[in-house]
Coordinates of C-alpha atoms in Angstrom, one line a residue:
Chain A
X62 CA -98.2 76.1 132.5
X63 CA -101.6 77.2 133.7
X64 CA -104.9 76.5 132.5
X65 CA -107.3 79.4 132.8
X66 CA -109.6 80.9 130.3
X67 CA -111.0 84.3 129.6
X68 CA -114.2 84.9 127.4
X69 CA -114.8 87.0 125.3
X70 CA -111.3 88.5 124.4
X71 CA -112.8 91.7 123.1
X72 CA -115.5 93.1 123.6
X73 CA -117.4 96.4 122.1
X74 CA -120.6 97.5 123.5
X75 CA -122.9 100.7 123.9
X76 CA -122.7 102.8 127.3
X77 CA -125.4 102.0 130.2
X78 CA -125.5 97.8 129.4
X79 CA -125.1 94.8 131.7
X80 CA -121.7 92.9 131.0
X81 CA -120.2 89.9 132.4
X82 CA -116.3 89.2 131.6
X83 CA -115.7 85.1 132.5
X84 CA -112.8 83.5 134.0
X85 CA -112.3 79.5 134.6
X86 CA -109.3 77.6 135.6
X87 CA -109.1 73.9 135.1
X88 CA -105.9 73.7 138.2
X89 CA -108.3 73.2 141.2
X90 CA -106.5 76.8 142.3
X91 CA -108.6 78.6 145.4
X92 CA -107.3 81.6 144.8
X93 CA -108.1 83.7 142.0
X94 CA -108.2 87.8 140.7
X95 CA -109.5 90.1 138.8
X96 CA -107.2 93.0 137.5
X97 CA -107.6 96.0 135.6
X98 CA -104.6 97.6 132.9
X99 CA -104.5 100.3 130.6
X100 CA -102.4 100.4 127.8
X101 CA -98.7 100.9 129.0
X102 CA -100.2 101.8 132.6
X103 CA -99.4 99.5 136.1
X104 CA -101.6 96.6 136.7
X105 CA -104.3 97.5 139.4
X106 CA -106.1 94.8 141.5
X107 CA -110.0 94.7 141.5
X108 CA -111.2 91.9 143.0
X109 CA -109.7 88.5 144.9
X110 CA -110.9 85.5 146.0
X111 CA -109.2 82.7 148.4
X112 CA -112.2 80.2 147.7
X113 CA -115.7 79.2 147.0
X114 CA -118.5 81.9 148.5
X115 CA -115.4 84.4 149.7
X116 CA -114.8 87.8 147.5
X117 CA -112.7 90.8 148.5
X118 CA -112.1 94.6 146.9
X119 CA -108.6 95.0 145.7
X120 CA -106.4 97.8 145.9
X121 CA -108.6 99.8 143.2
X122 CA -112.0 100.8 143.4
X123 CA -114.0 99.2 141.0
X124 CA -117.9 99.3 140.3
X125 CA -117.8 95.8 138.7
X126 CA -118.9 92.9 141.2
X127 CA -117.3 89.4 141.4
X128 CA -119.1 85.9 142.4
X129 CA -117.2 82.9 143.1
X130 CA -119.6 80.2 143.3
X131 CA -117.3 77.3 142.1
X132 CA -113.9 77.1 142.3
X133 CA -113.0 77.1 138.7
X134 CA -115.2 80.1 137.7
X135 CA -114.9 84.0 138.9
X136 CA -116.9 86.3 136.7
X137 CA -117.0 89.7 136.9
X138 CA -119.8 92.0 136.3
X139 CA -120.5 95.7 135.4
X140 CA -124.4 96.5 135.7
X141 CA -123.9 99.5 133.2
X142 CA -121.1 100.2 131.6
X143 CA -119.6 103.7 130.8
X144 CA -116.6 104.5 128.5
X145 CA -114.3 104.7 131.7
X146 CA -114.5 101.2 132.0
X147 CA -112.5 101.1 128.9
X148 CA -109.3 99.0 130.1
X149 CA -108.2 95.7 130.0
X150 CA -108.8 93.0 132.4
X151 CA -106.8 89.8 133.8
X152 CA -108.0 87.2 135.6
X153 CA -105.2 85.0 137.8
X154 CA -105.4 82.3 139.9
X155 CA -103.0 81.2 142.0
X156 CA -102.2 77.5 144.0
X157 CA -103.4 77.2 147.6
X158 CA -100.2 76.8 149.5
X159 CA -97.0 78.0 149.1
X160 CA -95.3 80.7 147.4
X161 CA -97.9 83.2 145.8
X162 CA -97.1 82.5 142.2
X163 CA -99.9 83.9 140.0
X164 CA -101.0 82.6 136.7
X165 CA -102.4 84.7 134.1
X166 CA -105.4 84.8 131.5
X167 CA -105.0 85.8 128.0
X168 CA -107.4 88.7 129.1
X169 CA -110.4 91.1 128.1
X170 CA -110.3 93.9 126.2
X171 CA -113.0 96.0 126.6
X172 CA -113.7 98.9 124.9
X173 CA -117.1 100.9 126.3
X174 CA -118.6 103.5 123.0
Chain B
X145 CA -94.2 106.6 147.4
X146 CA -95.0 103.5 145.5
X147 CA -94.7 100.3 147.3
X148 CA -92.9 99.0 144.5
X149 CA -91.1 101.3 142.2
X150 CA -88.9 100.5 138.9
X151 CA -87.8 102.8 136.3
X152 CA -90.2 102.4 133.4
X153 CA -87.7 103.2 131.0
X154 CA -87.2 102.2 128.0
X155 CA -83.7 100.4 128.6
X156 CA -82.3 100.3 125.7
X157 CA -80.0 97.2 125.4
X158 CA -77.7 96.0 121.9
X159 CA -78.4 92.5 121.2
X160 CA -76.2 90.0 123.1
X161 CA -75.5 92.5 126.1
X162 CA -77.1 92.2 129.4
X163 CA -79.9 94.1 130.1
X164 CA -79.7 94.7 134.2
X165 CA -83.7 95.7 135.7
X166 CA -84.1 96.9 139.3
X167 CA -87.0 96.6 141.9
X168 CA -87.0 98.7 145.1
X169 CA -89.8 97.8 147.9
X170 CA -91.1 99.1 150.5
X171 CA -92.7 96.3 152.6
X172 CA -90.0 95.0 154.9
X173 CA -91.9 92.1 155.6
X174 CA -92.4 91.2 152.0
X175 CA -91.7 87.4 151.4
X176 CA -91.4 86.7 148.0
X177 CA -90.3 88.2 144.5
X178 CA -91.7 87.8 141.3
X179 CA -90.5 88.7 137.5
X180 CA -92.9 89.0 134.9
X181 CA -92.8 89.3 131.6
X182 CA -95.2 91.4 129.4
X183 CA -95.5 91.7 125.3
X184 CA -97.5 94.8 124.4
X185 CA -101.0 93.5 124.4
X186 CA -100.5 90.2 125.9
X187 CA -100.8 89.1 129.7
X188 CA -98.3 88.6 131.8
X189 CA -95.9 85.8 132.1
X190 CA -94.7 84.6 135.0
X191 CA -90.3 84.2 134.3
X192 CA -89.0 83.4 137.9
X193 CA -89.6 84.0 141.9
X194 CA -86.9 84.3 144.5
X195 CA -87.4 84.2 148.3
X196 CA -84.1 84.0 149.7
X197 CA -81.0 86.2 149.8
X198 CA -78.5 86.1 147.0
X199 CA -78.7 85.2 143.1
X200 CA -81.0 82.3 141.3
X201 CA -80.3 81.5 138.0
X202 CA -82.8 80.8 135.8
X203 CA -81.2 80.0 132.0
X204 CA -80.5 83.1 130.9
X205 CA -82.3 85.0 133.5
X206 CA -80.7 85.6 137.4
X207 CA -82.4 87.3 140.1
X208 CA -80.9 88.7 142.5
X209 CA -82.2 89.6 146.4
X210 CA -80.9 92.0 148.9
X211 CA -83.9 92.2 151.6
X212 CA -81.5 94.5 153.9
X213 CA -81.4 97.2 151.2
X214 CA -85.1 96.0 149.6
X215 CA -84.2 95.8 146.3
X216 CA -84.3 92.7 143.6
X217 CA -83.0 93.1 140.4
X218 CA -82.8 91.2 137.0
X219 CA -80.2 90.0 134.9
X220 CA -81.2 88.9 131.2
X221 CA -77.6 87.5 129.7
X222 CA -77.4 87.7 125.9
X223 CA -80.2 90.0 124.7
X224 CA -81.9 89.6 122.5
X225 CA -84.7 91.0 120.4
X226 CA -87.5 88.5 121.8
X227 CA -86.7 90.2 125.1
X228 CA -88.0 93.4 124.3
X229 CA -91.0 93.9 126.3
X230 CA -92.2 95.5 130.1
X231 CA -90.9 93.6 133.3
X232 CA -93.1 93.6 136.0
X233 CA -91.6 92.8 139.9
X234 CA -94.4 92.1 142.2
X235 CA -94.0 91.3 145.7
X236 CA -95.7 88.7 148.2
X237 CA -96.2 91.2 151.5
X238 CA -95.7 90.3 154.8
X239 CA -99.5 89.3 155.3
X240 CA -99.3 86.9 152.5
X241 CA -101.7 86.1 149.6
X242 CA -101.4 88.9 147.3
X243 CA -99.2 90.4 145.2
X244 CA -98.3 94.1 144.5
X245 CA -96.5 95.1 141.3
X246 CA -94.7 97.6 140.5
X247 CA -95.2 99.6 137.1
X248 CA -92.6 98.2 134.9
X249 CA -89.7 98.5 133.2
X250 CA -90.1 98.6 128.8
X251 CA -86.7 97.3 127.7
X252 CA -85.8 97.5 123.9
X253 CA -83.2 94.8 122.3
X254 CA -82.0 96.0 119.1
X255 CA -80.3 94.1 116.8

């Protein structure tokens, strides 16, 4: 069973502010992701990282940004949100070595008015 | 074409059957294959990988790989209403690191 957080869970706020969705893990996992779901729709990566000071883009264009300055924490920003960053996003982490099993946050709900 | 495809469904399965979910890929280097499990607004679960040729059991759950055709299926033995929810199949690509999923599959159990 993993350990890895998301806050907040939901989140309404007002087009053209400065969010920041967080994401910890307590497993010591360097790897770690950011996707992005709507409701019934496929799961689309965003953002990865295989360790401290290294962030890629996913599959997905996003115009959220990622940090990953320790290894437990990998937030993800939007400088101003619009309503088409309504979605839900999961943060995973995954162990080091080995097979790529991926472990899931509860994730964020975000709903842009 | 999707590197991943399954049918989203709904499968519609009578309690105590087995519900039978398949995963076509098109990465031939792909390494590793994951099921997930999905409840309408929740995350994903992780139910069971497979890596090598043939069936793994997994209690009620076997997965089942065929890398010469590039397809892994799932068998859920005994239905039942708990199940209903989307499976996800993601696969581990030849580079490694990563996974891709597919869109997944919305099975209904009803009693």
């Amino acid at each position: 069973e993993a350990d890895i957080y998301q806050t907040p869970r939901y989140l309404v706020i007002g087009t053209g502010k400065k969010i920041t969705l967080e994401c910890s893990q307590t497993m010591g996992h360097d790897k770690m992701y950011w996707y992005q779901q709507d409701p019934g729709m496929e799961l689309h990566l965003i953002h990865y990282s295989y360790g401290v000071n290294s962030t890629e883009k996913g599959d997905l264009s996003s115009e959220s940004t990622v940090s990953r300055i320790r290894t437990e924490h990998f937030p993800l920003t939007l400088e101003s949100a619009r309503p088409s960053h309504t979605s839900q996003y999961l943060c995973a982490s995954s162990e080091p070595r080995g097979i790529e099993t991926q472990y899931f946050g509860p994730g964020t709900r975000l709903l842009v008015l | 074409q999707k590197e991943v495809e399954q049918n989203s469904g709904p499968l519609s399965v009578p309690e105590g059957a087995i519900a039978s979910l398949n995963c076509t890929y098109s990465d031939r280097g792909s390494q590793s294959f994951f099921w997930y499990r999905q409840y309408s607004g929740k995350s994903p679960e992780l139910i069971m990988f497979i890596y090598s040729n043939g069936d793994k059991e997994d209690g009620r759950f076997t997965a089942q790989l065929n890398k010469a055709s590039q397809y892994v299926s799932l068998l859920i033995r005994d239905s039942q209403p708990s199940d209903s929810a989307t499976y996800l199949c993601a696969t581990e690509g030849a580079a490694g690191n990563k996974l891709t999923f597919g869109g997944g599959t919305r099975v209904l159990v009803k009693p």
